[in-house]
CSV table of C-alpha atoms and ligand atoms in Angstrom, one decimal:
chain,number,residue,atom,x,y,z
I,1,MET,CA,19.3,-6.4,-31.4
I,2,SER,CA,17.5,-7.3,-28.2
I,3,ALA,CA,19.5,-10.4,-27.2
I,4,ASP,CA,20.6,-8.6,-24.0
I,5,LEU,CA,17.0,-8.1,-23.0
I,6,GLU,CA,16.0,-11.7,-23.8
I,7,GLN,CA,18.9,-12.9,-21.7
I,8,ARG,CA,17.8,-10.7,-18.8
I,9,LEU,CA,14.3,-12.1,-19.1
I,10,ALA,CA,15.7,-15.7,-19.2
I,11,ASP,CA,17.7,-14.9,-16.0
I,12,LEU,CA,14.5,-13.8,-14.3
I,13,ASP,CA,12.8,-17.0,-15.5
I,14,GLU,CA,15.6,-19.1,-14.1
I,15,HIS,CA,15.2,-17.6,-10.7
I,16,GLY,CA,11.4,-17.9,-10.7
I,17,LEU,CA,11.1,-14.1,-11.0
I,18,ARG,CA,9.7,-13.6,-14.4
I,19,ARG,CA,6.4,-11.6,-14.3
I,20,ARG,CA,3.5,-11.5,-16.6
I,21,MET,CA,0.2,-9.8,-16.5
I,22,ARG,CA,-2.9,-11.9,-16.0
I,23,LEU,CA,-6.1,-10.9,-17.6
I,24,VAL,CA,-9.3,-10.2,-15.6
I,25,SER,CA,-12.5,-10.0,-17.7
I,26,GLY,CA,-15.3,-7.9,-16.2
I,27,PRO,CA,-15.3,-5.8,-13.1
I,28,GLN,CA,-13.2,-6.3,-10.0
I,29,GLY,CA,-15.7,-8.3,-8.0
I,30,SER,CA,-15.1,-11.0,-5.4
I,31,ARG,CA,-15.3,-13.5,-8.3
I,32,VAL,CA,-13.7,-12.8,-11.6
I,33,VAL,CA,-12.8,-14.5,-14.8
I,34,LEU,CA,-9.0,-14.9,-14.9
I,35,ASP,CA,-7.4,-15.7,-18.2
I,36,GLY,CA,-10.8,-17.3,-19.1
I,37,LYS,CA,-11.2,-19.2,-15.8
I,38,PRO,CA,-13.7,-18.3,-13.1
I,39,VAL,CA,-11.9,-17.8,-9.8
I,40,LEU,CA,-12.4,-16.3,-6.4
I,41,LEU,CA,-10.4,-13.0,-6.3
I,42,LEU,CA,-8.2,-12.9,-3.2
I,43,CYS,CA,-5.6,-10.3,-4.1
I,44,SER,CA,-7.4,-7.1,-5.1
I,45,ASN,CA,-7.0,-3.9,-3.2
I,46,ASN,CA,-10.6,-3.1,-4.0
I,47,TYR,CA,-11.1,-3.9,-0.3
I,48,LEU,CA,-14.5,-2.5,0.1
I,49,GLY,CA,-15.9,-3.6,-3.1
I,50,LEU,CA,-16.5,0.0,-4.1
I,51,ALA,CA,-14.8,-0.1,-7.5
I,52,GLU,CA,-17.9,-2.0,-8.8
I,53,HIS,CA,-20.5,-0.3,-6.6
I,54,GLN,CA,-23.5,1.0,-8.5
I,55,LYS,CA,-23.3,4.5,-6.9
I,56,VAL,CA,-19.6,4.8,-7.6
I,57,ARG,CA,-20.1,3.8,-11.2
I,58,GLU,CA,-22.9,6.2,-11.6
I,59,ALA,CA,-20.8,9.0,-10.2
I,60,ALA,CA,-18.1,8.3,-12.6
I,61,SER,CA,-20.4,8.2,-15.6
I,62,GLU,CA,-22.2,11.4,-14.6
I,63,ALA,CA,-18.9,13.2,-14.1
I,64,ALA,CA,-17.8,12.0,-17.6
I,65,LEU,CA,-20.9,13.5,-19.1
I,66,ARG,CA,-20.7,16.7,-17.0
I,67,TYR,CA,-16.9,17.5,-17.0
I,68,GLY,CA,-15.5,15.3,-19.8
I,69,ALA,CA,-13.1,12.4,-19.8
I,70,GLY,CA,-9.9,14.3,-18.9
I,71,ALA,CA,-8.8,17.3,-17.0
I,72,GLY,CA,-6.8,18.6,-19.9
I,73,ALA,CA,-3.9,20.2,-18.0
I,74,SER,CA,-2.0,20.0,-14.9
I,75,ARG,CA,-3.5,21.4,-11.6
I,76,LEU,CA,-1.5,24.6,-11.9
I,77,VAL,CA,-2.5,25.5,-15.4
I,78,SER,CA,-6.2,24.9,-16.2
I,79,GLY,CA,-6.7,21.3,-14.7
I,80,THR,CA,-8.2,22.3,-11.4
I,81,MET,CA,-11.9,21.7,-11.8
I,82,SER,CA,-14.8,22.1,-9.2
I,83,VAL,CA,-14.9,18.3,-8.8
I,84,HIS,CA,-11.2,18.3,-7.7
I,85,ARG,CA,-11.9,21.0,-5.1
I,86,LYS,CA,-15.0,19.1,-3.8
I,87,LEU,CA,-13.0,15.9,-3.2
I,88,GLU,CA,-10.2,17.8,-1.6
I,89,ALA,CA,-12.6,19.4,0.9
I,90,ALA,CA,-14.3,16.1,1.6
I,91,LEU,CA,-11.0,14.3,2.2
I,92,ALA,CA,-9.7,17.0,4.5
I,93,GLU,CA,-12.9,16.7,6.6
I,94,PHE,CA,-12.6,12.9,6.6
I,95,LYS,CA,-8.9,13.0,7.7
I,96,GLY,CA,-9.4,16.0,10.0
I,97,THR,CA,-6.8,18.2,8.4
I,98,GLU,CA,-6.9,21.8,7.2
I,99,SER,CA,-6.2,20.8,3.6
I,100,THR,CA,-5.6,18.0,1.1
I,101,VAL,CA,-3.9,18.1,-2.3
I,102,LEU,CA,-4.8,15.5,-5.0
I,103,PHE,CA,-2.1,13.7,-6.9
I,104,GLY,CA,-2.3,11.5,-10.0
I,105,SER,CA,-1.6,8.3,-7.9
I,106,GLY,CA,-0.2,7.1,-4.7
I,107,TYR,CA,3.1,6.4,-6.4
I,108,LEU,CA,3.3,10.0,-7.6
I,109,ALA,CA,2.1,11.4,-4.2
I,110,ASN,CA,4.9,9.6,-2.3
I,111,LEU,CA,7.4,10.6,-5.0
I,112,GLY,CA,6.2,14.2,-4.7
I,113,VAL,CA,5.8,14.5,-0.9
I,114,VAL,CA,9.0,12.8,0.1
I,115,SER,CA,11.2,14.5,-2.4
I,116,ALA,CA,9.7,18.0,-1.8
I,117,LEU,CA,10.2,17.8,1.9
I,118,ALA,CA,13.7,16.2,1.7
I,119,THR,CA,14.7,18.9,-0.7
I,120,ALA,CA,13.2,21.7,1.5
I,121,GLY,CA,15.4,20.7,4.4
I,122,GLY,CA,18.6,21.2,2.4
I,123,ARG,CA,21.5,18.9,1.6
I,124,ASP,CA,22.0,17.8,5.2
I,125,THR,CA,18.5,16.3,5.5
I,126,VAL,CA,18.3,12.7,6.5
I,127,VAL,CA,15.3,10.6,5.7
I,128,PHE,CA,14.6,7.6,8.1
I,129,SER,CA,12.7,5.0,6.2
I,130,ASP,CA,11.2,1.7,7.5
I,131,ALA,CA,12.9,-1.4,5.9
I,132,LEU,CA,9.6,-2.5,4.4
I,133,ASN,CA,8.3,0.8,3.1
I,134,HIS,CA,6.6,0.9,-0.3
I,135,ALA,CA,8.8,1.3,-3.4
I,136,SER,CA,7.3,4.7,-4.1
I,137,ILE,CA,8.7,6.1,-0.8
I,138,ILE,CA,12.1,4.7,-1.7
I,139,ASP,CA,11.9,6.3,-5.1
I,140,GLY,CA,10.9,9.6,-3.5
I,141,CYS,CA,14.1,9.5,-1.5
I,142,ARG,CA,16.0,8.8,-4.7
I,143,LEU,CA,14.3,11.7,-6.5
I,144,ALA,CA,15.4,14.0,-3.7
I,145,ASN,CA,18.9,12.6,-3.7
I,146,ALA,CA,18.5,12.7,0.0
I,147,GLN,CA,20.6,10.6,2.4
I,148,THR,CA,18.3,7.8,3.4
I,149,VAL,CA,18.8,5.7,6.5
I,150,VAL,CA,16.8,2.5,6.7
I,151,TYR,CA,15.7,1.3,10.1
I,152,ASP,CA,14.6,-2.2,10.9
I,153,HIS,CA,10.9,-2.9,10.3
I,154,CYS,CA,8.8,-1.3,13.0
I,155,ASP,CA,11.8,-1.2,15.3
I,156,THR,CA,11.5,2.1,17.2
I,157,GLU,CA,14.6,1.3,19.3
I,158,HIS,CA,16.7,1.1,16.2
I,159,LEU,CA,15.0,4.3,14.8
I,160,ALA,CA,15.8,6.1,18.1
I,161,LEU,CA,19.4,5.1,17.9
I,162,LEU,CA,19.8,6.3,14.4
I,163,MET,CA,18.0,9.6,15.0
I,164,GLU,CA,20.4,10.2,17.9
I,165,GLN,CA,23.3,9.4,15.6
I,166,TYR,CA,22.2,12.0,13.1
I,167,SER,CA,21.0,14.7,15.6
I,168,GLY,CA,21.6,18.2,14.6
I,169,ARG,CA,20.6,17.6,11.0
I,170,PRO,CA,17.1,18.1,9.5
I,171,GLN,CA,15.3,14.8,9.9
I,172,ILE,CA,12.3,13.2,8.3
I,173,ILE,CA,10.6,9.9,9.2
I,174,VAL,CA,8.6,8.2,6.7
I,175,THR,CA,6.5,5.0,7.1
I,176,ASP,CA,3.6,3.0,5.8
I,177,SER,CA,0.8,2.8,8.4
I,178,VAL,CA,-0.5,-0.6,7.3
I,179,PHE,CA,2.3,-2.4,5.5
I,180,SER,CA,1.4,-3.4,2.0
I,181,MET,CA,3.0,-6.8,1.9
I,182,ASP,CA,2.7,-7.8,5.6
I,183,GLY,CA,-0.5,-6.3,6.8
I,184,ASP,CA,0.9,-5.2,10.1
I,185,ILE,CA,0.6,-1.7,11.5
I,186,ALA,CA,3.5,0.7,12.3
I,187,PRO,CA,4.0,1.7,16.0
I,188,LEU,CA,2.7,5.2,15.2
I,189,ALA,CA,2.5,6.5,18.7
I,190,GLU,CA,6.2,5.6,19.4
I,191,ILE,CA,7.2,7.0,16.0
I,192,ALA,CA,5.3,10.3,16.7
I,193,GLU,CA,7.1,10.6,20.1
I,194,LEU,CA,10.5,10.2,18.4
I,195,LYS,CA,9.5,12.8,15.8
I,196,ALA,CA,8.6,15.2,18.5
I,197,ARG,CA,11.7,14.6,20.6
I,198,HIS,CA,14.0,15.3,17.6
I,199,GLY,CA,12.0,18.0,16.0
I,200,ALA,CA,11.7,15.8,12.9
I,201,ARG,CA,9.0,15.8,10.2
I,202,LEU,CA,6.7,12.7,9.9
I,203,ILE,CA,5.1,11.4,6.7
I,204,VAL,CA,2.7,8.5,7.0
I,205,ASP,CA,1.4,6.5,4.0
I,206,GLU,CA,-2.2,5.3,4.6
I,207,ALA,CA,-2.6,3.6,1.3
I,208,HIS,CA,-4.0,0.5,3.0
I,209,GLY,CA,-5.4,2.2,6.1
I,210,THR,CA,-7.8,4.6,4.6
I,211,GLY,CA,-11.4,3.1,4.6
I,212,CYS,CA,-10.1,-0.1,6.2
I,213,CYS,CA,-9.3,0.6,9.8
I,214,GLY,CA,-9.6,3.2,12.6
I,215,PRO,CA,-12.8,5.0,13.7
I,216,GLY,CA,-15.2,5.2,10.8
I,217,GLY,CA,-12.5,3.9,8.4
I,218,ARG,CA,-10.4,7.0,8.9
I,219,GLY,CA,-7.3,4.9,9.0
I,220,ALA,CA,-4.5,3.8,11.4
I,221,VAL,CA,-3.3,7.3,12.2
I,222,ALA,CA,-6.8,8.2,13.5
I,223,ASP,CA,-6.8,4.9,15.3
I,224,ALA,CA,-3.5,5.7,17.1
I,225,GLY,CA,-5.1,8.9,18.6
I,226,LEU,CA,-1.9,10.9,17.9
I,227,PRO,CA,-1.6,14.5,19.3
I,228,GLU,CA,-2.5,17.3,16.9
I,229,GLY,CA,0.3,18.0,14.4
I,230,ALA,CA,2.0,14.7,15.0
I,231,VAL,CA,1.8,13.8,11.3
I,232,ASP,CA,3.0,16.4,8.9
I,233,VAL,CA,1.8,14.8,5.8
I,234,LEU,CA,-0.6,11.8,5.6
I,235,VAL,CA,-0.6,10.2,2.1
I,236,GLY,CA,-3.6,8.2,1.0
I,237,THR,CA,-4.6,6.6,-2.3
I,238,LEU,CA,-7.9,6.6,-4.1
I,239,GLY,CA,-7.1,3.4,-5.9
I,240,LYS,CA,-7.5,0.9,-3.1
I,241,ALA,CA,-10.5,1.0,-0.6
I,242,LEU,CA,-11.9,4.0,-2.4
I,243,GLY,CA,-12.2,1.9,-5.6
I,244,SER,CA,-10.9,4.6,-8.1
I,245,TYR,CA,-7.6,6.0,-9.1
I,246,GLY,CA,-5.5,8.9,-7.8
I,247,ALA,CA,-4.2,9.9,-4.4
I,248,PHE,CA,-4.0,12.7,-1.8
I,249,ALA,CA,-1.8,14.4,0.7
I,250,ALA,CA,-3.6,15.5,3.9
I,251,CYS,CA,-1.8,18.2,5.7
I,252,SER,CA,-1.9,21.8,7.0
I,253,ALA,CA,-2.9,24.7,4.6
I,254,THR,CA,0.8,25.8,4.6
I,255,MET,CA,2.1,22.4,3.8
I,256,ALA,CA,-0.6,22.1,1.0
I,257,ASP,CA,0.6,25.4,-0.4
I,258,PHE,CA,4.3,24.3,-0.2
I,259,LEU,CA,3.5,21.0,-1.9
I,260,THR,CA,1.6,22.8,-4.7
I,261,ASN,CA,4.6,25.0,-5.3
I,262,THR,CA,7.4,22.4,-5.1
I,263,SER,CA,6.1,18.9,-5.8
I,264,ARG,CA,7.2,17.9,-9.2
I,265,PRO,CA,4.8,15.1,-9.8
I,266,LEU,CA,2.0,17.5,-9.0
I,267,ILE,CA,3.3,20.3,-11.1
I,268,PHE,CA,4.4,18.4,-14.1
I,269,SER,CA,1.5,15.9,-14.6
I,270,THR,CA,-2.1,16.2,-15.8
I,271,ALA,CA,-4.7,16.6,-13.1
I,272,PRO,CA,-6.7,13.4,-12.2
I,273,PRO,CA,-9.6,12.7,-14.6
I,274,PRO,CA,-12.9,14.0,-13.4
I,275,PRO,CA,-14.7,10.5,-13.6
I,276,ALA,CA,-12.0,9.1,-11.3
I,277,VAL,CA,-12.3,12.0,-8.9
I,278,ALA,CA,-16.1,11.8,-8.8
I,279,ALA,CA,-16.0,8.1,-8.2
I,280,ALA,CA,-13.6,8.5,-5.3
I,281,LEU,CA,-16.0,11.2,-3.8
I,282,ALA,CA,-18.9,8.9,-4.1
I,283,ALA,CA,-16.9,6.0,-2.5
I,284,LEU,CA,-15.8,8.3,0.4
I,285,GLU,CA,-19.5,9.2,1.0
I,286,LEU,CA,-20.3,5.5,1.2
I,287,VAL,CA,-17.5,4.8,3.6
I,288,GLN,CA,-18.9,7.5,5.9
I,289,THR,CA,-22.6,6.8,5.5
I,290,GLU,CA,-22.5,3.0,5.4
I,291,PRO,CA,-19.9,1.9,8.0
I,292,GLY,CA,-20.9,-1.7,7.3
I,293,HIS,CA,-18.4,-1.9,4.4
I,294,THR,CA,-15.5,-1.3,6.7
I,295,THR,CA,-16.7,-3.5,9.6
I,296,ARG,CA,-17.5,-6.3,7.2
I,297,LEU,CA,-14.0,-6.1,5.8
I,298,GLN,CA,-12.5,-6.4,9.3
I,299,ALA,CA,-14.7,-9.4,10.2
I,300,ASN,CA,-13.9,-11.0,6.9
I,301,ALA,CA,-10.2,-10.7,7.7
I,302,GLU,CA,-10.8,-12.3,11.0
I,303,THR,CA,-12.6,-15.2,9.3
I,304,LEU,CA,-9.9,-15.8,6.8
I,305,ARG,CA,-7.1,-15.6,9.4
I,306,ALA,CA,-8.9,-18.2,11.6
I,307,ALA,CA,-9.6,-20.5,8.6
I,308,LEU,CA,-6.0,-20.3,7.4
I,309,ALA,CA,-4.8,-21.1,11.0
I,310,ARG,CA,-7.0,-24.2,10.9
I,311,GLU,CA,-5.2,-25.2,7.7
I,312,GLY,CA,-1.9,-25.0,9.6
I,313,PHE,CA,-0.7,-21.7,8.1
I,314,GLU,CA,1.2,-19.5,10.5
I,315,ILE,CA,-0.1,-15.9,10.4
I,316,VAL,CA,2.1,-13.7,12.3
I,317,GLY,CA,2.0,-9.9,12.4
I,318,SER,CA,-1.1,-9.2,10.2
I,319,SER,CA,-4.0,-7.6,12.0
I,320,THR,CA,-5.6,-6.3,8.9
I,321,GLN,CA,-7.2,-7.2,5.6
I,322,ILE,CA,-3.7,-8.0,4.1
I,323,ILE,CA,-2.6,-11.5,5.1
I,324,PRO,CA,0.7,-12.9,3.9
I,325,LEU,CA,1.4,-16.6,3.5
I,326,ILE,CA,5.1,-16.5,3.5
I,327,VAL,CA,6.7,-19.3,1.5
I,328,GLY,CA,10.3,-18.2,1.2
I,329,ASP,CA,11.3,-19.5,-2.3
I,330,ALA,CA,10.0,-17.6,-5.3
I,331,ALA,CA,9.5,-20.6,-7.6
I,332,LEU,CA,7.6,-22.4,-4.8
I,333,ALA,CA,5.4,-19.4,-4.2
I,334,MET,CA,4.6,-19.4,-7.9
I,335,ARG,CA,3.8,-23.1,-7.9
I,336,ILE,CA,1.3,-22.7,-5.0
I,337,CYS,CA,-0.2,-19.7,-6.7
I,338,GLU,CA,-0.8,-21.7,-9.9
I,339,LEU,CA,-2.2,-24.8,-8.1
I,340,ALA,CA,-4.6,-22.5,-6.1
I,341,ILE,CA,-5.8,-21.0,-9.4
I,342,GLU,CA,-6.5,-24.5,-10.6
I,343,GLY,CA,-8.5,-24.9,-7.4
I,344,GLY,CA,-10.4,-21.7,-8.2
I,345,VAL,CA,-8.7,-19.2,-5.9
I,346,PHE,CA,-6.5,-16.4,-7.2
I,347,ALA,CA,-3.9,-15.1,-4.7
I,348,GLN,CA,-1.0,-13.6,-6.5
I,349,ALA,CA,2.5,-14.7,-5.6
I,350,ILE,CA,4.7,-11.8,-4.5
I,351,ARG,CA,8.4,-12.1,-5.1
I,352,PRO,CA,11.6,-9.9,-4.9
I,353,PRO,CA,12.2,-7.1,-5.4
I,354,THR,CA,8.7,-6.3,-4.1
I,355,VAL,CA,9.5,-8.2,-0.9
I,356,PRO,CA,13.0,-9.0,0.6
I,357,ASP,CA,14.9,-12.1,-0.8
I,358,GLY,CA,13.8,-15.3,0.7
I,359,THR,CA,10.3,-14.0,1.8
I,360,SER,CA,8.3,-14.7,-1.4
I,361,ARG,CA,4.7,-15.1,-0.5
I,362,LEU,CA,1.1,-15.3,-1.4
I,363,ARG,CA,-0.3,-11.9,-0.5
I,364,LEU,CA,-4.0,-12.5,0.3
I,365,ALA,CA,-6.2,-9.4,0.3
I,366,VAL,CA,-9.7,-9.8,1.8
I,367,MET,CA,-12.7,-7.8,0.4
I,368,ALA,CA,-15.8,-6.8,2.2
I,369,SER,CA,-17.8,-8.4,-0.6
I,370,HIS,CA,-16.4,-11.9,0.1
I,371,THR,CA,-18.8,-14.2,1.9
I,372,LYS,CA,-17.6,-16.1,5.0
I,373,ALA,CA,-18.2,-19.4,3.1
I,374,GLU,CA,-15.9,-18.2,0.2
I,375,LEU,CA,-13.2,-17.4,2.6
I,376,ARG,CA,-13.3,-20.7,4.4
I,377,GLU,CA,-13.3,-22.5,1.0
I,378,ALA,CA,-10.4,-20.4,-0.1
I,379,ALA,CA,-8.4,-21.4,2.9
I,380,THR,CA,-9.0,-25.0,2.2
I,381,VAL,CA,-7.9,-24.6,-1.4
I,382,LEU,CA,-4.8,-22.7,-0.4
I,383,GLY,CA,-3.9,-25.5,2.2
I,384,LYS,CA,-4.3,-28.2,-0.5
I,385,ALA,CA,-2.2,-26.2,-3.0
I,386,ALA,CA,0.5,-25.7,-0.5
I,387,LEU,CA,0.7,-29.4,0.4
I,388,GLN,CA,0.5,-30.4,-3.2
I,389,ALA,CA,3.5,-28.0,-4.0
I,390,GLY,CA,5.5,-29.7,-1.3
I,391,PHE,CA,5.2,-26.8,1.2
I,392,ARG,CA,4.3,-27.7,4.8
I,393,PRO,CA,2.5,-24.6,6.0
I,394,ALA,CA,3.2,-24.9,9.7
I,395,SER,CA,6.8,-25.7,9.3
I,396,GLY,CA,7.9,-24.2,6.1
I,397,LEU,CA,9.8,-21.3,7.5
I,398,PRO,CA,10.9,-20.3,11.0
I,399,VAL,CA,8.4,-18.1,12.6
I,400,ALA,CA,10.8,-15.2,12.5
I,401,ALA,CA,10.5,-15.0,8.7
I,402,THR,CA,6.8,-14.7,8.9
I,403,GLN,CA,6.9,-11.8,11.2
I,404,GLY,CA,7.7,-9.7,8.3
I,405,ALA,CA,9.2,-7.7,11.1
I,406,GLY,CA,12.8,-6.9,11.9
I,407,ALA,CA,13.3,-10.6,11.7
I,408,SER,CA,12.6,-10.8,8.0
I,409,SER,CA,14.4,-7.6,7.0
I,410,PRO,CA,17.8,-8.7,5.8
I,411,ARG,CA,20.7,-7.5,8.0
I,412,ALA,CA,22.2,-5.9,5.0
I,413,LEU,CA,19.3,-3.6,4.8
I,414,ARG,CA,19.7,-2.2,8.3
I,415,ALA,CA,23.1,-0.9,7.6
I,416,VAL,CA,23.0,2.8,7.1
I,417,ARG,CA,22.9,3.3,3.4
I,418,ALA,CA,23.0,6.4,1.2
I,419,ALA,CA,20.4,6.2,-1.6
V,501,LIG,C1,-0.3,0.9,-3.6
V,501,LIG,C2,0.6,1.7,-2.7
V,501,LIG,C3,1.0,2.9,-3.1
V,501,LIG,C4,0.8,3.4,-4.5
V,501,LIG,O1,-0.5,3.9,-4.7
V,501,LIG,P1,-1.2,3.9,-6.2
V,501,LIG,O2,-2.3,4.8,-6.1
V,501,LIG,O3,-1.5,2.5,-6.5
V,501,LIG,O4,-0.1,4.5,-7.1
V,501,LIG,C5,1.7,3.7,-2.2
V,501,LIG,N1,2.0,3.3,-1.0
V,501,LIG,C6,1.6,2.1,-0.6
V,501,LIG,C7,2.0,1.6,0.8
V,501,LIG,C8,0.9,1.2,-1.5
V,501,LIG,O5,0.6,0.0,-1.1
């Protein structure tokens, strides 16, 4: 009955691409028990350690007692509660926009924002998407059935050329700010300039920027100092630095109204649960009142990068808390991951289709709650694991492949492609 599925799983196995869920016991701290074994956690997006912060937990439990476990309906029926409104107001103030709209998750937010805007422009709309954008952006283009043109990673010359080629049609540019698998930052000033020149719309996904970089942790867009109105919709998630679950779109009041009326993942899905919303609100307050969380995260990222360099790893491109160790081969990445776990460090191997073919990697994610000693020790463990697996860090791959940049995006991807 399910022989075809078993065959498909066996194929994945053979290519080193079979996935399974590992089990973490207890909260998402800097040290966890993984499948029964204590390890240092080096691949969680709980960057600021706020998921297990006492104040955030208390906010969630108080909200559960006050508002209940669930919102009971979608935002447009009876699911909009005072706690949703409070968080939307706080996020708008944090991001410096007129409005924000909460979504169920970052995945749903991208799906909803990209598809709603692509549909609004009509059939002629062209979406320009960075080659390394998150899967949820790609799926948003699919949902809209929009023509999608992929430009080389962070390559604004390529983007300019393509926008020229498609001039006269409604255009949307969409990009991650901090790239989820490479930890580099999009050239937002140049992108905003192109957007203005062509009268396009710009959507920026700050899933990994919010709380982690920029003035007061306000993100990479705030850091870029873009002119007013440069970004039409800024998407952020509550599930990463803010330690909870859910997401938001920060934008003008008109845009918020438009999304509320047209974004299908918002309209046809239950509103985020009050405990998650209250937790994010408490986390946002901590980001603003205790800037030490963000500055510690940045200092920790520096420490890990330096320690990895001493081990001979080539770190190119990453300037954030996300640090990729690019290995290339999927099975080899898995082997290094398993050996590192034996050594007490958990850094998940990331393989295609999450990253382009031939760029399998260990994606390291630093947390503010790591100590410097833990990070130095982790670098040593990873260096040993790499050697033991037969991977020579410094010479494993040409530098180009570790740039994550244009260099690692397969040529095939740069071809104009209709989604
Ligand atoms: C994680 C991530 C998302 C999805 O956010 P969730 O809240 O986890 O659904 C969207 N965009 C990027 C760039 C991400 O890394």
